[in-house]
Coordinates of N, CA, C and O in Angstrom, one line a residue:
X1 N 176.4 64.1 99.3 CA 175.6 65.2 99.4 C 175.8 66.2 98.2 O 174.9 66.9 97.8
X2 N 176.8 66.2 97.8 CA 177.5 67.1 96.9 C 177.1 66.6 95.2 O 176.8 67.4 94.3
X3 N 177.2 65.2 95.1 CA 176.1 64.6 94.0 C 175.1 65.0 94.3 O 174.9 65.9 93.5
X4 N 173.9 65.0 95.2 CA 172.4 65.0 95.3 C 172.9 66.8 94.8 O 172.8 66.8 93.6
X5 N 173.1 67.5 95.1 CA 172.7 68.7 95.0 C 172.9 69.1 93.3 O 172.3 70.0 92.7
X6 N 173.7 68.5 92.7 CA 174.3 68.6 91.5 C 173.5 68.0 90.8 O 173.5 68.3 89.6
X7 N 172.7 67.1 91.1 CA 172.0 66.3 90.2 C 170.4 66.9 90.2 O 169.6 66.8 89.3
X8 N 169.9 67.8 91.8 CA 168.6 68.0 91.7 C 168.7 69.3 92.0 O 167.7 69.8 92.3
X9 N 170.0 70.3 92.1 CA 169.7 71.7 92.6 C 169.2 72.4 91.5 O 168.5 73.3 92.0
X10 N 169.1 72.5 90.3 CA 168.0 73.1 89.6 C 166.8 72.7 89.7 O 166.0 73.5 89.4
X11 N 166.4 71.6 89.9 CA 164.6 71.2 89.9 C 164.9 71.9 91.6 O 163.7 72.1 92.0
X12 N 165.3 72.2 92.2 CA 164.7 72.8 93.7 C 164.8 74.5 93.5 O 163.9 75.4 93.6
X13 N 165.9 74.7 93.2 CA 165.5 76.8 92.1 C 164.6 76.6 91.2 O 164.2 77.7 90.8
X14 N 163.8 75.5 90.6 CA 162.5 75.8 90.0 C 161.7 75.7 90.9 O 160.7 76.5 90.9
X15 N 161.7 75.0 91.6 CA 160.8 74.9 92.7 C 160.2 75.6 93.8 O 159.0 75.7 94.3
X16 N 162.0 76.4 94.5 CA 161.6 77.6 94.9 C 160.9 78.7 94.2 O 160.2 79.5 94.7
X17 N 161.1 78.7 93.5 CA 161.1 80.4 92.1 C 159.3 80.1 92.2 O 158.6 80.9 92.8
X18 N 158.9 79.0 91.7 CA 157.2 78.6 91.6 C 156.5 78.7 92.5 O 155.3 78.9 92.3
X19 N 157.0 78.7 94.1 CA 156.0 79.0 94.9 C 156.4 80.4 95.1 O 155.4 81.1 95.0
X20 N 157.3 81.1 95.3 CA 157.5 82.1 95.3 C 156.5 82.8 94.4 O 155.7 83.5 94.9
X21 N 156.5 82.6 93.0 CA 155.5 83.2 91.9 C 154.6 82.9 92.7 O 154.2 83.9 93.3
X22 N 154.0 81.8 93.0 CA 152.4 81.5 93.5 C 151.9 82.6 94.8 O 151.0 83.4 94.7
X23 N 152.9 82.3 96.2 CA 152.6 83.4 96.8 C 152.4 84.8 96.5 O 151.5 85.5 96.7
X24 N 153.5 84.9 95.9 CA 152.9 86.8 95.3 C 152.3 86.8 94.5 O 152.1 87.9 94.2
X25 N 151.8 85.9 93.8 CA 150.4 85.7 93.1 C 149.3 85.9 93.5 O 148.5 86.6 93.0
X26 N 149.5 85.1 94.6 CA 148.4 85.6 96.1 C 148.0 86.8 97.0 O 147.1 87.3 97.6
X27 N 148.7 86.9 96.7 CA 149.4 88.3 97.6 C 148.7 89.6 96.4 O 147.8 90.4 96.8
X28 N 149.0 89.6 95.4 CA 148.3 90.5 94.4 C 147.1 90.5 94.4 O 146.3 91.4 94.6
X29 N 146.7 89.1 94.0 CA 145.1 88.9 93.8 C 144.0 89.5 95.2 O 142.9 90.1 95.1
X30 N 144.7 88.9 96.4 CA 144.0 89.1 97.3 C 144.4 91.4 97.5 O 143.4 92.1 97.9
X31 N 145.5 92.1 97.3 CA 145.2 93.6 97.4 C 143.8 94.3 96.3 O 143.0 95.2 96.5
X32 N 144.2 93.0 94.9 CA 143.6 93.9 94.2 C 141.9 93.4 94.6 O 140.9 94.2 94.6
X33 N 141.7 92.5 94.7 CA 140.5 92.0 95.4 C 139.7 93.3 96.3 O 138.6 93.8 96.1
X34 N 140.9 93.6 97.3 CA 140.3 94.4 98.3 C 140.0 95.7 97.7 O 139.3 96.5 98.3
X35 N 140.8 96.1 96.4 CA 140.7 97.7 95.8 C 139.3 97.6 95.6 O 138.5 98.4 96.1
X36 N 138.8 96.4 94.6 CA 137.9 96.2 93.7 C 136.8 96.6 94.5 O 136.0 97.5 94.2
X37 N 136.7 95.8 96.0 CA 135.4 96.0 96.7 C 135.8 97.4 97.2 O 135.1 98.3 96.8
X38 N 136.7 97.7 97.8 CA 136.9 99.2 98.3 C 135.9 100.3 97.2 O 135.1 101.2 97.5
X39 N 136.4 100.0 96.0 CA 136.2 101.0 94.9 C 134.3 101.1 95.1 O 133.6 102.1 95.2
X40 N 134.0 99.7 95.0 CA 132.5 99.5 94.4 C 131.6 100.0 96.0 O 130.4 100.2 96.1
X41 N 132.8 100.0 97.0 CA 131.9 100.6 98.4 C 131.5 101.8 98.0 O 130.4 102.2 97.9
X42 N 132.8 102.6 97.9 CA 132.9 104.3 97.2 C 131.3 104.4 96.4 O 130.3 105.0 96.8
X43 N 131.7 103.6 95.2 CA 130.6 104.2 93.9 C 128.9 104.1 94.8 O 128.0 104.8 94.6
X44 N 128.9 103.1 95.7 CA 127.5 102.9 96.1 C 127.1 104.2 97.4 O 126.0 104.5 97.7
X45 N 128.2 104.7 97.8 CA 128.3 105.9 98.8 C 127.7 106.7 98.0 O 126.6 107.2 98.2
X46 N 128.5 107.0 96.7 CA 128.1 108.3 95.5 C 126.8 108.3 95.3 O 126.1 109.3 95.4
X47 N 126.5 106.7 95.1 CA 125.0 106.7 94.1 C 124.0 107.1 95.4 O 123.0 107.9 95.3
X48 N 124.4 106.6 96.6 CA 123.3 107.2 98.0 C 123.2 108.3 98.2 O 122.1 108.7 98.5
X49 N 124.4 109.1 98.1 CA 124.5 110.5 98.6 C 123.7 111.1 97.2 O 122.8 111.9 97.6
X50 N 123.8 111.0 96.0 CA 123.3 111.1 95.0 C 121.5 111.4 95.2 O 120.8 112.4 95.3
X51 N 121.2 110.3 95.2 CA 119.8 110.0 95.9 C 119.3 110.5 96.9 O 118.3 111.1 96.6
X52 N 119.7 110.7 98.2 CA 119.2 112.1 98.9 C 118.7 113.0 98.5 O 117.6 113.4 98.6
X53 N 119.8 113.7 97.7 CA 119.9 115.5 97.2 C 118.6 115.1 96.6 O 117.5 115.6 96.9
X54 N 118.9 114.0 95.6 CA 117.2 114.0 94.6 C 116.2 113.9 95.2 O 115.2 114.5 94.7
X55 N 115.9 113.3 96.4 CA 115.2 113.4 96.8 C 114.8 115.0 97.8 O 113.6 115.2 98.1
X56 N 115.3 115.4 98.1 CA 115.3 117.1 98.8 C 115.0 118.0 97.9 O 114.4 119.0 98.1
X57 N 115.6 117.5 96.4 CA 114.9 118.8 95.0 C 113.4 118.4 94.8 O 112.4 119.1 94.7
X58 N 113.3 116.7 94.6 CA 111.9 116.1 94.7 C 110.6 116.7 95.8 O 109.4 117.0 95.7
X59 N 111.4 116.8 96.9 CA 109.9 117.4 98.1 C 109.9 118.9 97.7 O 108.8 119.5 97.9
X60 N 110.9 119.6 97.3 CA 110.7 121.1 97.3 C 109.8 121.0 96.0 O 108.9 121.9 96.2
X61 N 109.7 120.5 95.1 CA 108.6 120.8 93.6 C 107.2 120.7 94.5 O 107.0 120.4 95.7
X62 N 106.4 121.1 93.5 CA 105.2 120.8 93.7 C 104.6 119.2 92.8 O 104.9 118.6 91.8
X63 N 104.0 119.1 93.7 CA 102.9 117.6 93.1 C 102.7 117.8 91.7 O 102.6 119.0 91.2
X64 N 102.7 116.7 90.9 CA 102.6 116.3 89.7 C 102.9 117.6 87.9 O 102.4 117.8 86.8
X65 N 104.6 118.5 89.1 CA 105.0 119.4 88.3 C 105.7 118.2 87.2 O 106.1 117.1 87.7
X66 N 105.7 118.6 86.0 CA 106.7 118.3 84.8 C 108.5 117.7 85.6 O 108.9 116.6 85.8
X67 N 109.0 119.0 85.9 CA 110.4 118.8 87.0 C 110.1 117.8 87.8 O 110.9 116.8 87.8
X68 N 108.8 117.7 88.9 CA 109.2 116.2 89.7 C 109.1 115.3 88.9 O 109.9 114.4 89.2
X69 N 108.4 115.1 87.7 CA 108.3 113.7 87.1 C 109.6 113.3 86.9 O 110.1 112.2 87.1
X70 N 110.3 114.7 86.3 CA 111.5 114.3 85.5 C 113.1 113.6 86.7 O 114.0 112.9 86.6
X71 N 112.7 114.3 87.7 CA 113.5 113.9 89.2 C 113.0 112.4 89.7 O 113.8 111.5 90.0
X72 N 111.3 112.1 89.6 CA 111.2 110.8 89.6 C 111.9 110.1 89.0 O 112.8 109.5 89.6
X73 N 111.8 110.1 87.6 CA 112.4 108.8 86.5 C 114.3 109.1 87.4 O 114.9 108.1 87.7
X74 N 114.8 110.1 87.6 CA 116.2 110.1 88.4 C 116.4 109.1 89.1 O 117.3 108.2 89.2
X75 N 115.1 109.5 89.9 CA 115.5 108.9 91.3 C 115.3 107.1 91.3 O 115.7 106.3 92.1
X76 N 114.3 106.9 90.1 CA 114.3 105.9 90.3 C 115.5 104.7 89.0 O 115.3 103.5 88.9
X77 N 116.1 105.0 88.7 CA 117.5 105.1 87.8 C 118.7 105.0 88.8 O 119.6 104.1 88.8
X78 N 118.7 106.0 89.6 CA 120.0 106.2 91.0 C 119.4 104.7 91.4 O 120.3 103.8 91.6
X79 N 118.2 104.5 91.6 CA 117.9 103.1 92.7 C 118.3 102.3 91.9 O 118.9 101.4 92.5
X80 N 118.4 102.1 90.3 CA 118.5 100.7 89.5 C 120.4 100.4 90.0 O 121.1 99.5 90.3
X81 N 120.4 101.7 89.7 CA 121.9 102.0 89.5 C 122.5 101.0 90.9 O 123.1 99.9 90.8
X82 N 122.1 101.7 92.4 CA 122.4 101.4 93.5 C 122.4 99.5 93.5 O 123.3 98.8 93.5
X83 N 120.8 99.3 93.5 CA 120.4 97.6 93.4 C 121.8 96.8 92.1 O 122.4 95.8 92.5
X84 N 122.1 97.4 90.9 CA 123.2 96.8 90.4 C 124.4 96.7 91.2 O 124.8 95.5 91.4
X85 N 125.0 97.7 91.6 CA 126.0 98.2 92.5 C 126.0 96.7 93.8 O 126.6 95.7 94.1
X86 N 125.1 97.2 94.2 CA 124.7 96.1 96.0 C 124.8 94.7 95.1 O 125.4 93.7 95.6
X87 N 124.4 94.7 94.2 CA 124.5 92.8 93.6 C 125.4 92.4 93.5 O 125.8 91.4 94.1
X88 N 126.0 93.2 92.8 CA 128.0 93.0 92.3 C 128.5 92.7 93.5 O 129.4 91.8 93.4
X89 N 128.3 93.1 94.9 CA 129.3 93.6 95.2 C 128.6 92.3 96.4 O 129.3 91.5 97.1
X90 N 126.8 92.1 96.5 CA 126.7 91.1 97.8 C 127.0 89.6 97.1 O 126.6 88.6 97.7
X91 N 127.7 89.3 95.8 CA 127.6 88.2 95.1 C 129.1 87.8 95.5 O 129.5 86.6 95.5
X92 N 130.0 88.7 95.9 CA 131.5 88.1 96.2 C 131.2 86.9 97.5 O 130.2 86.7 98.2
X93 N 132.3 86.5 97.4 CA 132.4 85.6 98.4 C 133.0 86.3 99.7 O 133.9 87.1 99.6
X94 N 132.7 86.1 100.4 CA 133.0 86.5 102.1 C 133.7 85.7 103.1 O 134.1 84.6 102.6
X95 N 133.9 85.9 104.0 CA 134.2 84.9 105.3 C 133.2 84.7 105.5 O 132.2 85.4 105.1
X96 N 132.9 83.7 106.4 CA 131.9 83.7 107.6 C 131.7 84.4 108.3 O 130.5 84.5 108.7
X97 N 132.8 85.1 109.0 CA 132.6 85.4 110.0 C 132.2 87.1 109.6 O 132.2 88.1 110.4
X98 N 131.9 87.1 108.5 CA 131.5 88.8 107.2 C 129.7 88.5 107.3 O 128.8 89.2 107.0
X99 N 129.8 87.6 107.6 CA 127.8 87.0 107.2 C 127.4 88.2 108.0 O 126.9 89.2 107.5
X100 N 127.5 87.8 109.1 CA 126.6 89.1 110.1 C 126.4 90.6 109.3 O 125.4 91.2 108.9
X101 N 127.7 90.8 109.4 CA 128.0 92.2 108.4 C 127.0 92.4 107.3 O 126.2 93.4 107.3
X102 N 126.9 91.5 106.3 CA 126.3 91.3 105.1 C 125.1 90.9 105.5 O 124.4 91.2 104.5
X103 N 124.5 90.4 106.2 CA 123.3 90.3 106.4 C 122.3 91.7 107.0 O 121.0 91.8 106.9
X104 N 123.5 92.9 107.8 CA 123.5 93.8 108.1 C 123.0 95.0 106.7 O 122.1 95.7 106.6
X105 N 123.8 94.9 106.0 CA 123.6 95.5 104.6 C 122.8 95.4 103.7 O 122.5 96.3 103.0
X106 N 122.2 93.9 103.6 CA 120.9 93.4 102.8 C 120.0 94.2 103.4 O 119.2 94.9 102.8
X107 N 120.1 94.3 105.1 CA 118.7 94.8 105.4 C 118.7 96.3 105.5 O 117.8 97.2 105.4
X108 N 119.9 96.4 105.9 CA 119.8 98.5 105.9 C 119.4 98.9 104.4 O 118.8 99.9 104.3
X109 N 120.0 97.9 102.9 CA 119.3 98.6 101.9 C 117.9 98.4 101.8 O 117.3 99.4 101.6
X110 N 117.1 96.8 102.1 CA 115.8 97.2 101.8 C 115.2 98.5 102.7 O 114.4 99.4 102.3
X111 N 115.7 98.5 103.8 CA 115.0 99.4 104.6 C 115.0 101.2 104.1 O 114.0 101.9 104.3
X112 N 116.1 101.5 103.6 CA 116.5 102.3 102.7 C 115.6 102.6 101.2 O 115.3 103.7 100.9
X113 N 115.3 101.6 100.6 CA 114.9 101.7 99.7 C 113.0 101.5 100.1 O 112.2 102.1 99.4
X114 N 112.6 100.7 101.1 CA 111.5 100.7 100.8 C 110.7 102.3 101.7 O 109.6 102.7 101.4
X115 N 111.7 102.9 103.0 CA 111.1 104.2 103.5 C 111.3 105.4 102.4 O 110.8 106.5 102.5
X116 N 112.3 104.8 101.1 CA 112.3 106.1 100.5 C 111.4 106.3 99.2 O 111.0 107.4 98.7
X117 N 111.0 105.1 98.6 CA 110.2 105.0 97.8 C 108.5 104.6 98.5 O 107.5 104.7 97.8
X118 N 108.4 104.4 99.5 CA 106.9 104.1 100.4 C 106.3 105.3 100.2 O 106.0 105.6 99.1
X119 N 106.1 106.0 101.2 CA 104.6 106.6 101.5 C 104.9 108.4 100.9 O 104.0 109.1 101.2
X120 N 105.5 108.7 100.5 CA 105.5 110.0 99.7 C 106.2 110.1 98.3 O 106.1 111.1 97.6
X121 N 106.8 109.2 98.0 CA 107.3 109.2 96.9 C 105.9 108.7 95.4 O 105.1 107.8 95.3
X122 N 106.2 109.7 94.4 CA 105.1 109.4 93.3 C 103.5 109.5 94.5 O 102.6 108.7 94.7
X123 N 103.7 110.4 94.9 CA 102.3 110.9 95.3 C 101.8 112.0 95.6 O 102.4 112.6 96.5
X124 N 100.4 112.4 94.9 CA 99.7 113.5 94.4 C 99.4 114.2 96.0 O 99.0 115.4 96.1
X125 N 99.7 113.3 97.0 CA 98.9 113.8 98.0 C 99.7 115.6 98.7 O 100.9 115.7 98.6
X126 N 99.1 116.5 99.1 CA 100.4 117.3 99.7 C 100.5 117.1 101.2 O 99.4 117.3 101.9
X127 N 102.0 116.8 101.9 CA 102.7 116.8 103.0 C 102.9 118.3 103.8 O 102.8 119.4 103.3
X128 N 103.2 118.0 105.2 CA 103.2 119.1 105.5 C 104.5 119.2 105.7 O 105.2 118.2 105.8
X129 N 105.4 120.8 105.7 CA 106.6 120.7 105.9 C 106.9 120.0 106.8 O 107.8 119.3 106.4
X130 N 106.7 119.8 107.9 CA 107.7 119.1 109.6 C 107.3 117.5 109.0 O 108.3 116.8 109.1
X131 N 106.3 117.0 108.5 CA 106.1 115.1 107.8 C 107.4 114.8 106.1 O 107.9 113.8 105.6
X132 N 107.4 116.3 105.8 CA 108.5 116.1 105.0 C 110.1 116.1 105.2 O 110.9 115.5 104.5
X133 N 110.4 116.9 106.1 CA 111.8 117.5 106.8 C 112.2 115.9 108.0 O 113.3 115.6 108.3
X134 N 110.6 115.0 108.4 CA 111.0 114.0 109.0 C 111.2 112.7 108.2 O 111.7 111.7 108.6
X135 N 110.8 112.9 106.8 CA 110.8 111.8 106.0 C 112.0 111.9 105.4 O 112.7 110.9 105.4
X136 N 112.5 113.4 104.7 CA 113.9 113.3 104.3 C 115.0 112.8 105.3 O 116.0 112.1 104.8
X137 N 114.9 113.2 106.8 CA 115.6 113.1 107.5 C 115.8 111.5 107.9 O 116.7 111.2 108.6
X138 N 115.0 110.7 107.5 CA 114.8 109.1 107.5 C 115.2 108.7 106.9 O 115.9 107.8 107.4
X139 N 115.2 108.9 105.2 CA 115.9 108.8 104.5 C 117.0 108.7 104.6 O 117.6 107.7 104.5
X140 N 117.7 110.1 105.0 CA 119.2 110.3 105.5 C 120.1 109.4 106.0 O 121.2 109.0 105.7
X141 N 118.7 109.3 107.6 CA 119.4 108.1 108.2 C 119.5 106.7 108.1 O 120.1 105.8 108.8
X142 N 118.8 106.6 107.0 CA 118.8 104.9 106.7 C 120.0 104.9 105.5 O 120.9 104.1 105.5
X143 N 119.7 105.7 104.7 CA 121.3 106.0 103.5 C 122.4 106.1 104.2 O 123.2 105.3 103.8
X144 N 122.6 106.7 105.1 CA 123.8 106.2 106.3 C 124.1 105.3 106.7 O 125.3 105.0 106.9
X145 N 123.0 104.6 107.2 CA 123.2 103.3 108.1 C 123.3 102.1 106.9 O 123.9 101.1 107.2
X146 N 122.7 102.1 105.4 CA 123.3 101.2 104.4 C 124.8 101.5 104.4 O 125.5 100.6 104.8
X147 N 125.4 102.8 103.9 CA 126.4 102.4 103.5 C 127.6 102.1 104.7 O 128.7 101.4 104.7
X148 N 127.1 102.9 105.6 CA 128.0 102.4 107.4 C 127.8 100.5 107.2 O 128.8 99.8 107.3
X149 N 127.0 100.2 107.1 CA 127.0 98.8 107.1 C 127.8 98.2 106.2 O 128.6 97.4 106.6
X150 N 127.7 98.5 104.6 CA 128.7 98.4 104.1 C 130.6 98.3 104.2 O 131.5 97.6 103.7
X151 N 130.5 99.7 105.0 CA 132.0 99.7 105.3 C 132.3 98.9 106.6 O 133.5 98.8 107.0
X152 N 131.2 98.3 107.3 CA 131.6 97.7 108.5 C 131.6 96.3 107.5 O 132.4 95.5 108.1
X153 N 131.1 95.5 106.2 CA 131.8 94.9 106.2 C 132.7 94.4 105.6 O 133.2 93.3 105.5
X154 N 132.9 95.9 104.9 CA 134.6 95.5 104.6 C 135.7 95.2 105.5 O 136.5 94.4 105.6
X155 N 135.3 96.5 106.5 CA 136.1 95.9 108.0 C 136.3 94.9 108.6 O 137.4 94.4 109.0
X156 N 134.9 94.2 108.5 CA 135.3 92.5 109.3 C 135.7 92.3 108.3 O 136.9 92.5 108.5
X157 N 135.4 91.9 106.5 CA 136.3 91.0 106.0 C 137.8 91.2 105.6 O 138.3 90.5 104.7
X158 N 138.4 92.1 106.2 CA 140.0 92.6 105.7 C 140.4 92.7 106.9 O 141.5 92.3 107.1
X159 N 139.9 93.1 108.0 CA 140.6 93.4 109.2 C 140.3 92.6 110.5 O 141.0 92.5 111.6
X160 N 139.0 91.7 110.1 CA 138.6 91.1 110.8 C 138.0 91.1 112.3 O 137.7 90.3 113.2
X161 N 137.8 92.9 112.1 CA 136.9 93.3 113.1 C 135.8 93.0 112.9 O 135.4 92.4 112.0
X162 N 134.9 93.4 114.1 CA 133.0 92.9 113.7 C 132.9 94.7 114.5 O 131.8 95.2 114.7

C-alpha cells in the first residue's frame, strides 16, 4: 500500500486540486450567471418605469405639439431599448421547468407594448380625461405585470419556485 501511494500520490493531489478547480469553477460561473440576469432584470424595470412617466408627460401635451413629437421619438427608443433588453435576456437558456415563467413574460411584454402603443399613442384624435387616466392606468398595469413576470422567472429558475 505504501508503494501504490508513493508511486501515484501526486497524480491523485492533481487530481484532487482539478476537480476542486472545476467545481468552484462552477460554482462562480453559475453566481455570476445569476448577477448577469439579476442585473439585466433591474435595467428592463428602469427602461419600464422610464416609459410610463413618458408616457404621462405624452397625454398631458396637446395633439401634434412639437414637445409630443419629440416625447414620441422617446418613447419609441425606451421600446427599442426595452425589445433589446427582453432579447438578451429571453435568449439565455432556462430550465424547463422556467418555460411557464418565460412564456409568462413574452406575453405580458407584447401585451404591454401593443395597449401602449395601440389606440392613443401618435394620434391626432383628442381623448377625454377619465379614457386617458384609464389608458395610462393600463399601461401601468401591464408595465407591472411584464416586469412581475420577469422576476417570477428568475424565481423559478434560481429558487425553483413557480
Amino acid at each position: 500500500m505504501a508503494d501504490f501511494f508513493r508511486d501515484y500520490g501526486a497524480q491523485f493531489a492533481w487530481l484532487i486540486a482539478a476537480v476542486g478547480w472545476w467545481i468552484s469553477h462552477r460554482q462562480a460561473s453559475f453566481v455570476e450567471k445569476r448577477k448577469e440576469i439579476r442585473a439585466e432584470i433591474s435595467e428592463i424595470e428602469l427602461t419600464t418605469k422610464s416609459i410610463t412617466k413618458k408616457f404621462c408627460e405624452y397625454h398631458r401635451l396637446t395633439a401634434g405639439s412639437a414637445e409630443r413629437k419629440i416625447i414620441e421619438i422617446d418613447i419609441k427608443i425606451l421600446f427599442k431599448e426595452l425589445a433589446m433588453r427582453w432579447e438578451r435576456l429571453s435568449k439565455r437558456r432556462f430550465k424547463i421547468i422556467s418555460s411557464i415563467e418565460l412564456n409568462s413574460c413574452i406575453g405580458n411584454h407584447e401585451t404591454f407594448y401593443d395597449h401602449a402603443t395601440g389606440k392613443y399613442f401618435e394620434s391626432k384624435e383628442r381623448q377625454s380625461q377619465e379614457e386617458v387616466q384609464q389608458h395610462l392606468q393600463q399601461i401601468s398595469s401591464n408595465a407591472f405585470a411584464f416586469v412581475d413576470a420577469c422576476h417570477n422567472l428568475f424565481i423559478a429558475e434560481y429558487d425553483g419556485l413557480k
